[in-house]
Amino acid sequence: MAMLGLIKKVTRISRNNSRVRVYPVRYFQSKDLSNTNSFHGEDAKLPVLIVGAGPVGLVLSILLTKLGVKCAVVDKATSFSKHPQAHFINNRSMEIFRELDGLAEEIERSQPPVDLWRKFIYCTSLSGSTLGTVDHMQPQDFEKVVSPVSVAHFSQYKLTNLMLKRLEHLGFHVRIPKELDGLELGSVIARQILMGHECVGIDVNKDSVTATVSFLSGGKHMKRNIQCSLLVGADGAGSEVRKLTKIEMRGERDLQKLVSVHFMSRELGEYLMSSRPGMLFFIFNTKGIGVLVAHDLQQGEFVLQIPYYPPQQSLSDFSPEMCKMLIFNLVGHELSDLDVADIKPWVMHAEVAEKFMCCENRVILAGDAAHRFPPAGGFGMNTGIQDAHNLAWKIAALVQGSAKSSILNTYETERRPIALFNTSLSVQNFRAAMAVPSALGLDPTVANSVHSFINKTVGSILPTGLQKAILDNVFALGRAQLSESLLNESNPLGNQRLSRLKSIFDGGKSLQLQFPAEDLGFRYLEGAIVPDNRSEAGDPKVPSGRRRDYVPCAEPGSRLPHMHVRLLSSSTKEVVVSTLDLVSTEKVEFLLIISPLQESYELACATFKVAKEFMANVKVCVIWPSSEEGVERDSKLALAPWENYVDVMEVKRQDDEGTSWWSICKMSERGSILVRPDQHIAWRAKSSVTLDPTSHIRDVFSIILGKQ
């Protein structure tokens, strides 16, 4: 009977269009992906298939292609979304974008001026009283001391367009279903972005992954199988790849349901530019409550986020006309050019996948497919972009033979703890946002409790219309707390609430935009690194929900500190770059940073020798102090016969002449730093390596590349 039940179960699965078939573990035992024919010798097999053409999938495809790895992208949408969606790009993501053929620079040129989006504004209406204003930019944010680039405010669909332009320059072609008649079902699709292609099945065996994708052609549903060595699911919060592989999410579900209203109004944009420019507007009045995201005041592009309480409310309650009326109420007057472009519901979660890899590391999750955050702080897209940056060089090292397949394990080892940390920080920031309405007498937990009570008690008894009327009356009673007769300094209760609100803003306890310490200072504690015997930085601090400044750190796992340096060469042209720019973007190459000392040169020569043994690339950077005038700054003789090196000199700021590179790193000049292709530190020696340097570096590369 047990066997009969198993046969029936298998039959049911085989009849389902959406499926995953994973072969037993014995298929993979004693197998290393780098030792199989997974990546070599089969022209019909794609090294990497990326499911999802959002920012994470597109960044990964750019990075892989630049590193010499063939890949393709499929997405179930037939066209790219015009909804603004994510819009805040943090420091670390902008640093990554600097590697993508000038993407960061183009974003900086194209985004609205910072004075139009640096503030969050709390008000009774856009033309009414201001309850408070929070400026999220500090002077050091513009000085580019800790990073060569600043944060940005740039809508996701515009970012997607810039990424597509770079992919086009790399030889990619975007294809929609009606353009696929000439593309045979079994043909290789490297450097293609296939729109309207939904991943409905994943079969995994000992040598490859076969993705079954469904698409419409000539009005008929068609399927094609795409064979690849690795499949990356970057297909968003509702990831089909995650569902097909039965990877569960862990965390808090349904924190809040909202309706997102995308609309245009140049009239509103011009008014806000002249009166109260900002990025977010939190609006509280007796007729409505909402958060307005000003994506671009100059173009008049906005998204209004409205609380949503189904099933008492339905999407039909948010028709374009109803949304216009609500917008007019929140603005404080009518707008002659208001155009509602899109209305869609969404649910806020705070969850992280139980694992980021499965099927013996052949199926990998990245971005929102692996973690879903509240939007507070903008960690969603940014964490996903950094996932892609972490993953790309590891895939390339595996494909090109310098690393074992175990290096892919380090992707989850490194990135999942960051996702968990960012989830906690996002939730804290979301709770901070709720402190403002609570101070005004609108405790959101009360609204959620009333909604939950109705659903669990009278929801199954009373007609839906009556339930909705009860809920509307409760909400109207709550909004009455916002009446001008109550919310003013002359009213004792209103004065008390306004004082409480002021203390929240003054104490930095409201919703925050920037988290420099977490943005640039996140550190991998284990993975493709060789940790210090004893960490001086200690364990990561528990998220506080408050802004904390970034302190440069050169411990293994940290992002390489930024300092401007001048390239020393025979050219008379002075070229100044960031230390981050010394890491190659065109190949998988490690960077060894040393001082111009004999023992350091010996370590560098040993590193060149060991890297050759491991079929790995390495470049040596010799940092010369700016104080050594009249000294010939050339490492050619000391590093001969090795030639892949660069001599640079510190460029010190006028206001900080005493700071050297090694003091920033809190290290001796006799030390050395080995940097990974993703600009994170793999290993360091705080002082000289006294034992056999060749043996020591061999152990280092063995650990990093999984060849122990």
XYZ file of C-alpha atoms in Angstrom:
708
model
C 0.000 0.000 0.000
C 2.829 2.375 0.823
C 4.366 1.724 -2.599
C 0.989 2.285 -4.303
C 0.638 5.622 -2.489
C 4.108 6.655 -3.627
C 3.287 5.767 -7.267
C 0.087 7.839 -7.105
C 1.991 10.760 -5.632
C 4.638 10.648 -8.370
C 1.891 10.418 -11.018
C 0.214 13.542 -9.626
C 3.494 15.453 -9.702
C 4.214 14.417 -13.295
C 0.819 15.711 -14.408
C 1.465 19.120 -12.945
C 2.821 21.677 -15.405
C 4.883 23.311 -12.643
C 7.320 20.772 -11.336
C 10.749 20.143 -9.951
C 12.591 16.854 -10.263
C 15.668 16.484 -8.092
C 17.843 13.416 -8.429
C 18.966 11.463 -5.330
C 22.067 12.564 -3.450
C 23.985 9.503 -4.703
C 24.050 11.085 -8.152
C 26.231 13.829 -6.755
C 28.426 11.993 -4.276
C 32.126 12.435 -4.966
C 31.224 14.819 -7.750
C 32.615 18.329 -7.925
C 31.022 20.642 -10.470
C 34.453 21.917 -11.471
C 35.554 18.357 -12.324
C 32.550 17.451 -14.468
C 31.734 18.520 -18.005
C 29.214 20.993 -16.559
C 30.962 24.044 -17.947
C 33.186 22.759 -20.717
C 32.845 20.952 -24.001
C 29.068 21.143 -24.510
C 28.114 24.061 -26.719
C 24.408 23.273 -26.339
C 24.485 23.836 -22.588
C 24.338 27.301 -21.097
C 26.678 27.872 -18.116
C 24.167 30.080 -16.250
C 20.447 30.708 -16.710
C 19.017 33.623 -14.711
C 15.285 33.599 -14.005
C 14.091 37.165 -13.467
C 14.907 40.352 -15.407
C 14.681 42.758 -12.486
C 17.659 44.786 -11.227
C 19.239 41.774 -9.475
C 19.022 39.479 -12.503
C 20.262 42.205 -14.848
C 23.199 43.171 -12.587
C 24.200 39.527 -12.316
C 24.049 39.092 -16.092
C 26.259 42.175 -16.607
C 28.808 41.054 -14.012
C 28.983 37.480 -15.343
C 29.354 38.634 -18.933
C 32.134 41.061 -18.030
C 33.883 38.191 -16.237
C 33.621 35.995 -19.332
C 30.731 33.712 -18.299
C 27.960 33.059 -20.832
C 24.456 33.525 -19.457
C 20.883 34.264 -20.466
C 17.813 35.681 -18.725
C 14.151 34.653 -18.825
C 11.238 36.568 -17.298
C 7.529 35.761 -17.242
C 6.528 39.398 -17.850
C 6.027 40.264 -21.505
C 7.462 43.758 -20.993
C 9.439 45.716 -18.421
C 7.388 47.417 -15.714
C 6.941 51.188 -15.771
C 5.996 51.229 -12.085
C 8.707 53.147 -10.170
C 8.990 50.540 -7.344
C 12.345 50.767 -5.506
C 14.087 54.134 -5.692
C 16.771 54.528 -2.993
C 20.236 53.285 -3.983
C 22.624 53.062 -1.057
C 26.370 53.702 -0.979
C 27.488 50.114 -1.482
C 25.196 49.544 -4.448
C 26.401 52.776 -6.042
C 29.986 51.540 -5.595
C 29.048 48.348 -7.430
C 27.410 50.426 -10.166
C 30.710 52.267 -10.645
C 32.016 48.943 -12.000
C 29.266 48.716 -14.636
C 30.618 50.977 -17.370
C 29.780 54.313 -15.778
C 26.338 53.351 -14.454
C 26.797 55.194 -11.146
C 27.907 58.346 -12.930
C 24.899 58.241 -15.252
C 22.557 57.775 -12.285
C 24.124 60.800 -10.574
C 23.601 62.889 -13.714
C 20.029 61.688 -14.258
C 18.599 61.697 -10.731
C 16.769 64.731 -9.305
C 18.934 67.267 -7.415
C 19.550 66.064 -3.855
C 17.868 69.121 -2.320
C 14.603 67.888 -3.825
C 14.680 64.539 -1.980
C 16.830 64.761 1.140
C 13.876 65.291 3.525
C 10.928 63.343 4.906
C 7.958 65.613 5.606
C 5.086 64.911 8.010
C 1.964 67.018 7.451
C -1.818 67.264 7.684
C -1.987 67.725 3.897
C 0.471 68.735 1.199
C -0.909 72.261 1.379
C -1.650 72.191 5.110
C 0.264 72.306 8.385
C 3.688 70.713 8.721
C 3.968 68.389 11.710
C 7.692 67.806 11.319
C 10.575 67.608 8.863
C 13.590 65.267 8.968
C 16.670 65.946 6.848
C 18.425 62.638 6.165
C 21.571 64.045 4.558
C 24.514 65.140 6.690
C 27.555 67.156 5.534
C 29.816 64.076 5.445
C 27.419 62.397 3.008
C 28.644 64.761 0.286
C 32.346 64.768 1.125
C 33.075 61.291 -0.329
C 35.543 60.536 2.451
C 34.435 56.972 3.225
C 33.192 56.184 -0.287
C 33.953 57.520 -3.771
C 30.237 57.930 -4.470
C 27.092 59.095 -2.656
C 23.641 57.551 -2.273
C 21.051 58.161 -4.991
C 17.296 58.532 -5.547
C 16.406 56.937 -8.887
C 13.306 54.937 -9.815
C 13.696 51.243 -10.544
C 12.283 51.335 -14.073
C 14.769 54.059 -15.022
C 17.570 51.981 -13.500
C 16.382 48.972 -15.514
C 16.574 50.999 -18.724
C 20.187 52.002 -18.009
C 21.105 48.389 -17.269
C 19.501 47.204 -20.499
C 21.555 49.769 -22.400
C 24.744 48.280 -20.913
C 23.632 44.753 -21.714
C 22.972 45.805 -25.302
C 26.570 47.054 -25.500
C 27.665 43.624 -24.233
C 25.809 41.931 -27.088
C 22.532 41.028 -25.368
C 19.197 41.067 -27.206
C 15.790 41.511 -25.587
C 13.242 39.248 -27.263
C 9.486 39.179 -26.787
C 7.428 36.099 -27.781
C 6.352 37.409 -31.203
C 10.029 37.862 -32.137
C 10.948 34.244 -31.369
C 9.716 32.555 -34.541
C 13.259 32.256 -35.855
C 14.667 30.936 -32.576
C 14.518 27.155 -32.482
C 13.276 25.584 -29.270
C 16.530 23.768 -28.628
C 18.945 26.487 -29.676
C 21.562 28.066 -27.425
C 20.289 31.367 -26.063
C 23.391 32.968 -24.528
C 23.157 36.764 -24.295
C 19.383 36.716 -24.751
C 16.717 38.178 -22.470
C 13.565 36.208 -23.230
C 10.478 38.093 -22.059
C 7.147 36.320 -21.627
C 8.955 33.127 -20.598
C 7.783 31.642 -17.287
C 9.840 28.979 -15.548
C 7.370 26.128 -14.862
C 9.696 23.215 -14.253
C 13.182 22.417 -13.016
C 14.863 19.047 -13.571
C 18.264 18.456 -12.013
C 20.667 15.602 -12.684
C 24.324 14.954 -11.954
C 25.536 17.056 -14.886
C 23.037 19.867 -15.431
C 19.779 21.672 -14.784
C 16.964 21.659 -17.322
C 14.542 24.550 -16.956
C 11.192 24.204 -18.689
C 9.819 27.594 -19.665
C 6.329 28.334 -20.951
C 5.508 31.097 -23.448
C 2.830 32.186 -25.909
C 3.541 31.951 -29.617
C 0.926 32.559 -32.273
C -1.789 32.410 -29.630
C -0.640 28.958 -28.488
C 1.033 27.958 -25.239
C 4.452 26.561 -26.053
C 7.280 25.167 -23.954
C 11.006 25.001 -24.399
C 13.664 23.277 -22.333
C 16.809 25.216 -21.539
C 19.750 23.186 -20.325
C 22.243 24.940 -18.066
C 24.898 24.173 -15.501
C 23.561 26.608 -12.901
C 20.167 28.256 -12.502
C 19.819 31.472 -10.484
C 16.349 32.420 -9.279
C 16.224 36.216 -9.155
C 12.506 36.287 -9.890
C 11.270 38.427 -7.049
C 9.254 38.070 -3.862
C 6.827 35.577 -5.414
C 9.674 33.503 -6.871
C 8.554 30.523 -8.945
C 12.055 29.056 -8.641
C 11.742 29.116 -4.848
C 8.300 27.499 -5.023
C 9.397 24.838 -7.514
C 12.323 23.842 -5.321
C 10.101 23.924 -2.211
C 12.350 26.286 -0.288
C 10.415 27.772 2.632
C 10.507 31.370 3.854
C 11.048 32.071 7.546
C 10.032 35.211 9.426
C 7.051 37.550 9.824
C 4.362 37.414 7.149
C 1.698 39.993 6.348
C 3.113 42.890 8.369
C 0.840 45.191 6.399
C -1.242 45.185 3.232
C -1.192 48.266 1.032
C -2.390 49.616 -2.283
C 0.169 51.392 -4.444
C -1.157 54.191 -6.683
C 1.265 55.379 -9.375
C 0.274 58.790 -10.745
C 1.635 61.804 -12.593
C 1.051 65.498 -11.880
C 3.528 68.185 -12.928
C 1.313 70.699 -11.151
C 1.884 68.909 -7.824
C 5.593 68.479 -8.551
C 6.070 72.184 -9.241
C 4.102 73.131 -6.131
C 6.185 70.879 -3.861
C 9.493 72.001 -5.417
C 8.664 75.598 -4.554
C 7.088 75.023 -1.135
C 8.301 71.848 0.609
C 10.499 69.503 -1.464
C 11.054 66.015 -0.097
C 11.262 62.296 -0.895
C 8.525 60.968 1.395
C 5.424 62.776 2.636
C 3.520 61.224 5.555
C 0.030 62.696 5.438
C -2.498 62.469 8.277
C -5.932 64.098 8.199
C -9.557 63.285 8.966
C -10.317 62.318 5.359
C -7.405 59.974 4.748
C -3.949 58.697 5.633
C -1.186 57.872 3.183
C 2.504 57.966 2.388
C 3.436 59.797 -0.801
C 6.710 58.836 -2.478
C 7.979 61.662 -4.699
C 9.949 59.690 -7.275
C 10.687 62.769 -9.362
C 9.304 66.194 -8.491
C 10.645 67.684 -11.726
C 8.709 65.179 -13.833
C 5.753 65.080 -11.431
C 5.961 61.317 -10.821
C 4.545 59.944 -7.553
C 3.419 56.775 -5.825
C 0.851 56.920 -3.025
C 0.852 54.055 -0.513
C -2.514 53.479 1.176
C -3.341 50.961 3.963
C -5.509 48.129 2.637
C -7.759 45.825 4.684
C -9.193 42.909 2.692
C -11.611 41.173 2.522
C -13.748 44.030 3.857
C -12.005 46.231 1.308
C -11.441 45.066 -2.247
C -9.383 46.429 -5.099
C -12.612 47.765 -6.639
C -12.734 50.238 -3.725
C -9.589 51.794 -5.214
C -10.825 52.676 -8.690
C -8.997 55.494 -10.523
C -11.782 57.937 -9.596
C -11.726 56.923 -5.930
C -7.928 57.232 -5.884
C -8.164 60.705 -7.434
C -10.542 61.815 -4.681
C -8.207 60.459 -1.999
C -5.219 62.177 -3.611
C -7.125 65.489 -3.706
C -7.971 65.073 0.007
C -4.338 64.407 0.906
C -3.033 67.235 -1.283
C -5.589 69.671 0.121
C -6.983 70.787 -3.239
C -7.732 69.432 -6.714
C -5.082 68.996 -9.409
C -5.928 69.827 -13.014
C -3.445 67.386 -14.585
C -3.704 64.345 -12.289
C -3.237 61.113 -14.266
C -3.485 57.772 -12.433
C -1.210 55.346 -14.279
C -1.419 52.163 -12.208
C -3.087 50.733 -9.093
C -1.912 47.517 -7.489
C -2.060 45.841 -4.080
C 0.966 44.393 -2.315
C 1.830 42.755 0.992
C 4.720 43.670 3.272
C 6.704 40.720 4.638
C 9.886 40.300 6.669
C 11.168 36.877 5.646
C 14.376 35.126 4.633
C 14.579 31.820 2.756
C 15.595 28.841 4.892
C 18.404 28.273 2.397
C 19.738 30.089 -0.663
C 20.966 26.998 -2.529
C 19.606 23.565 -3.347
C 20.032 20.675 -5.773
C 23.725 20.343 -4.898
C 24.347 24.054 -5.475
C 22.961 23.991 -9.015
C 19.902 26.120 -8.133
C 20.581 29.404 -6.320
C 18.282 32.145 -4.998
C 19.166 35.858 -5.039
C 17.433 39.142 -4.291
C 13.771 39.190 -3.250
C 13.525 35.504 -4.132
C 15.795 34.886 -1.121
C 14.629 37.657 1.221
C 11.607 39.961 1.525
C 11.956 43.105 3.632
C 9.704 46.015 4.567
C 10.700 48.903 2.258
C 11.811 51.017 5.249
C 15.454 51.923 4.649
C 15.510 50.649 1.074
C 17.317 47.401 1.891
C 15.400 45.170 -0.537
C 16.888 45.971 -3.935
C 20.231 47.003 -2.440
C 20.710 43.704 -0.606
C 19.819 41.862 -3.827
C 22.356 43.816 -5.879
C 25.009 42.930 -3.315
C 23.911 39.265 -3.510
C 24.662 39.362 -7.239
C 28.040 41.004 -6.654
C 28.996 38.308 -4.145
C 27.828 35.492 -6.404
C 29.204 36.568 -9.798
C 32.933 36.155 -9.132
C 32.379 32.814 -7.404
C 30.466 31.432 -10.391
C 33.158 32.781 -12.734
C 35.965 31.240 -10.647
C 34.150 27.894 -10.759
C 33.411 28.061 -14.491
C 36.984 29.049 -15.292
C 38.504 26.317 -13.140
C 40.295 28.242 -10.389
C 37.807 27.246 -7.654
C 36.024 24.112 -6.514
C 32.232 23.924 -6.410
C 32.378 24.333 -2.622
C 33.004 28.038 -3.239
C 29.299 28.338 -4.062
C 28.504 27.231 -0.496
C 30.151 30.422 0.703
C 27.502 32.490 -1.086
C 24.851 31.309 1.364
C 27.300 31.302 4.281
C 28.093 34.958 3.659
C 24.882 36.443 2.334
C 22.179 34.773 4.449
C 23.401 36.312 7.750
C 23.425 39.724 6.028
C 19.843 39.136 4.869
C 18.769 38.187 8.400
C 20.465 41.283 9.826
C 18.888 43.570 7.212
C 15.484 42.001 7.863
C 15.780 42.868 11.545
C 16.940 46.400 10.738
C 14.111 46.922 8.222
C 11.513 45.754 10.740
C 12.949 48.086 13.380
C 12.823 50.963 10.921
C 9.229 50.072 10.011
C 8.297 50.068 13.711
C 9.961 53.497 14.026
C 7.743 54.750 11.204
C 4.698 53.601 13.198
C 5.808 55.724 16.183
C 4.594 58.898 14.446
C 0.918 57.936 13.968
C 0.961 56.390 17.466
C 2.073 59.728 18.911
C -0.862 61.368 17.093
C -3.322 58.968 18.722
C -3.479 56.595 15.742
C -1.915 53.404 17.016
C -1.633 51.153 13.905
C -1.692 48.036 16.091
C -5.238 48.973 17.156
C -6.399 49.145 13.522
C -4.765 45.790 12.801
C -6.294 44.257 15.947
C -9.790 45.486 15.018
C -9.357 44.110 11.507
C -8.148 40.771 12.851
C -11.013 40.624 15.389
C -13.607 41.176 12.668
C -12.067 38.488 10.481
C -11.873 35.927 13.294
C -15.286 36.586 14.880
C -18.158 38.190 12.978
C -16.405 37.768 9.614
C -18.106 34.452 8.992
C -21.530 35.706 10.164
C -22.110 39.294 9.052
C -22.495 40.337 5.398
C -19.339 41.796 3.848
C -20.998 45.195 3.428
C -21.789 45.412 7.136
C -18.243 44.316 8.058
C -16.894 47.067 5.803
C -19.189 49.650 7.423
C -17.952 48.641 10.903
C -14.332 48.882 9.800
C -14.884 52.244 8.071
C -16.540 53.673 11.192
C -13.689 52.488 13.408
C -11.141 54.093 11.052
C -13.155 57.329 10.839
C -13.241 57.453 14.632
C -9.453 57.051 14.673
C -8.911 59.779 12.062
C -11.030 62.134 14.165
C -7.943 62.359 16.416
C -6.392 64.407 13.584
C -8.983 67.186 13.551
C -7.560 70.714 13.676
C -9.641 71.459 16.787
C -7.814 68.682 18.642
C -4.372 68.676 17.029
C -3.131 72.148 17.991
C -0.984 73.670 20.722
C -3.966 75.331 22.399
C -5.606 71.999 23.116
C -3.895 70.281 26.103
C -4.164 66.803 24.570
C -3.137 68.060 21.134
C -0.189 69.971 22.607
C 0.940 66.854 24.465
C 0.821 64.821 21.251
C 2.687 67.445 19.237
C 5.384 67.610 21.946
C 5.739 63.838 21.843
C 6.037 64.030 18.059
C 8.793 66.650 18.302
C 10.799 64.478 20.687
C 10.580 61.581 18.224
C 11.977 63.716 15.400
C 14.627 65.411 17.536
C 15.803 62.080 18.938
C 16.167 60.415 15.531
C 13.500 57.879 16.475
C 11.383 58.195 13.321
C 11.824 56.358 10.035
C 15.446 56.608 8.839
C 16.734 56.703 5.259
C 20.462 56.071 5.677
C 22.389 53.476 7.673
C 26.059 54.085 6.788
C 27.469 51.634 9.359
C 25.363 48.786 7.958
C 25.528 49.942 4.339
C 29.328 50.006 4.039
C 30.360 48.244 7.224
C 28.715 44.835 6.878
C 31.274 42.056 7.296
C 31.317 38.378 6.402
C 32.335 36.361 9.464
C 32.959 33.115 7.599
C 32.989 31.906 4.016
C 35.609 32.552 1.324
C 37.818 34.359 3.829
C 40.614 33.601 6.283
C 39.477 35.258 9.543
C 41.877 36.860 11.980
C 42.716 34.696 14.972
C 41.050 37.301 17.147
C 38.716 39.934 15.745
C 39.272 43.487 16.920
C 35.976 44.648 15.435
C 34.021 42.070 17.439
C 30.644 40.686 16.429
C 28.286 42.920 14.435
C 26.296 45.231 16.659
C 22.647 44.459 17.197
C 20.546 46.677 14.891
C 19.528 49.838 16.708
C 17.253 51.324 14.064
C 19.231 54.576 14.360
C 21.758 56.029 11.975
C 25.351 55.129 12.907
C 28.418 56.355 11.040
C 30.623 53.930 9.130
C 34.081 53.280 10.597
C 36.594 51.853 8.072
C 37.703 48.317 8.858
C 40.268 46.058 7.183
C 39.355 42.817 8.918
C 38.769 39.810 6.641
C 35.200 39.820 5.349
C 34.982 43.633 5.332
C 34.630 45.772 2.252
C 37.993 47.316 1.360
C 38.278 50.844 2.822
C 38.231 53.710 0.329
C 41.105 56.141 -0.096
C 42.081 58.185 -3.115
C 45.440 57.220 -4.617
C 47.410 58.510 -7.588
C 48.623 56.040 -10.198
C 52.397 56.212 -10.671
C 53.493 55.519 -14.222
C 55.612 56.914 -17.021
C 52.621 58.914 -18.200
C 52.685 62.590 -17.282
C 48.912 62.611 -16.852
C 47.884 62.501 -13.209
C 45.215 59.841 -12.638
C 43.554 59.660 -9.214
C 41.351 56.666 -8.372
C 39.781 55.017 -5.349
C 41.437 51.984 -3.781
C 38.205 50.192 -4.768
C 39.006 50.918 -8.429
C 42.218 48.875 -8.181
C 40.113 45.687 -8.183
C 39.529 44.439 -11.740
C 36.011 44.297 -13.156
C 36.994 42.442 -16.335
C 38.362 39.204 -14.860
C 38.421 37.179 -11.658
C 41.498 38.730 -10.100
C 42.660 39.055 -6.501
C 44.462 42.200 -5.367
C 47.380 42.099 -2.914
C 48.067 45.469 -1.257
C 51.530 45.980 0.239
C 54.055 48.669 1.166
C 57.356 49.156 -0.726
C 59.348 47.020 1.763
C 61.651 44.100 0.953
C 59.730 41.547 3.048
C 56.460 42.685 1.438
C 57.929 42.298 -2.053
C 58.973 38.744 -1.123
C 55.412 38.011 -0.030
C 54.132 39.453 -3.315
C 56.428 37.223 -5.386
C 55.286 34.212 -3.374
C 51.671 35.218 -4.030
C 52.259 35.424 -7.801
C 53.805 31.933 -7.725
C 50.983 30.382 -5.696
C 48.258 32.064 -7.781
C 49.765 30.494 -10.892
C 49.582 27.067 -9.232
C 45.889 27.659 -8.521
C 45.164 28.996 -12.027
C 44.092 32.225 -10.326
C 44.870 35.806 -11.304
C 46.468 38.227 -8.897
C 47.608 41.834 -9.146
C 49.909 43.530 -6.649
C 49.312 47.111 -5.560
C 52.248 48.863 -3.905
C 51.060 51.876 -1.900
C 53.771 54.518 -1.498
C 53.427 57.115 1.249
C 52.964 60.675 0.058
C 55.700 61.897 2.404
C 58.617 60.246 0.573
C 59.737 63.035 -1.730
C 62.671 62.447 -4.080
C 62.400 58.642 -3.835
C 62.068 56.642 -7.047
C 58.655 55.014 -6.743
C 58.971 51.975 -9.002
C 58.561 48.320 -8.008
C 59.684 46.782 -11.306
C 63.029 45.421 -10.116
C 61.707 44.249 -6.761
C 58.873 42.235 -8.358
C 60.690 40.915 -11.450
C 59.913 38.755 -13.339
C 56.267 39.306 -12.360
C 54.666 42.231 -14.197
C 51.033 42.458 -13.053
C 51.469 45.200 -10.487
C 50.662 48.871 -9.992
C 52.471 51.527 -7.986
C 50.228 54.129 -6.370
C 50.737 57.012 -3.955
C 48.416 58.145 -1.189
C 46.390 61.273 -1.887
C 45.643 62.908 1.424
C 42.861 65.348 2.102
C 43.884 68.857 3.056
C 41.873 68.635 6.285
C 43.454 65.311 7.286
C 47.141 65.341 6.347
C 48.083 62.891 9.119
C 45.959 59.989 7.860
C 47.805 57.306 5.910
C 46.426 54.217 4.188
C 47.719 51.893 6.880
C 46.337 54.055 9.683
C 42.894 53.948 8.044
C 43.217 50.159 8.043
C 44.528 50.200 11.631
C 47.511 48.147 10.505
C 51.305 48.355 10.382
C 52.910 49.323 7.073
C 54.587 45.906 7.237
C 51.189 44.346 6.825
C 49.452 43.142 3.664
C 45.845 42.801 2.476
C 44.458 40.303 -0.036
C 41.249 41.571 -1.658
C 38.660 39.405 -3.437
C 37.155 40.271 -6.830
C 34.066 41.647 -5.022
C 36.202 44.211 -3.128
C 35.893 42.355 0.183
C 39.013 41.450 2.118
C 39.856 37.752 1.937
C 42.928 37.720 4.197
C 45.380 40.051 5.836
C 48.648 39.977 7.741
C 48.682 42.800 10.272
C 52.472 42.730 10.224
C 55.057 40.847 8.163
C 54.664 37.110 7.433
C 57.646 35.693 9.310
C 57.275 32.034 8.307
C 57.564 30.569 4.809
C 55.421 33.038 2.790
C 54.848 30.592 -0.083
C 53.419 27.946 2.217
C 51.334 30.524 4.066
C 49.807 31.999 0.897
C 49.161 28.511 -0.465
C 47.058 27.789 2.607
C 45.229 31.094 2.140
C 44.257 30.373 -1.476
C 43.299 26.803 -0.586
C 40.775 28.084 1.939
C 39.376 30.893 -0.215
C 38.987 28.802 -3.381
C 37.746 25.683 -1.604
C 40.761 23.588 -2.557
C 41.718 22.456 0.922
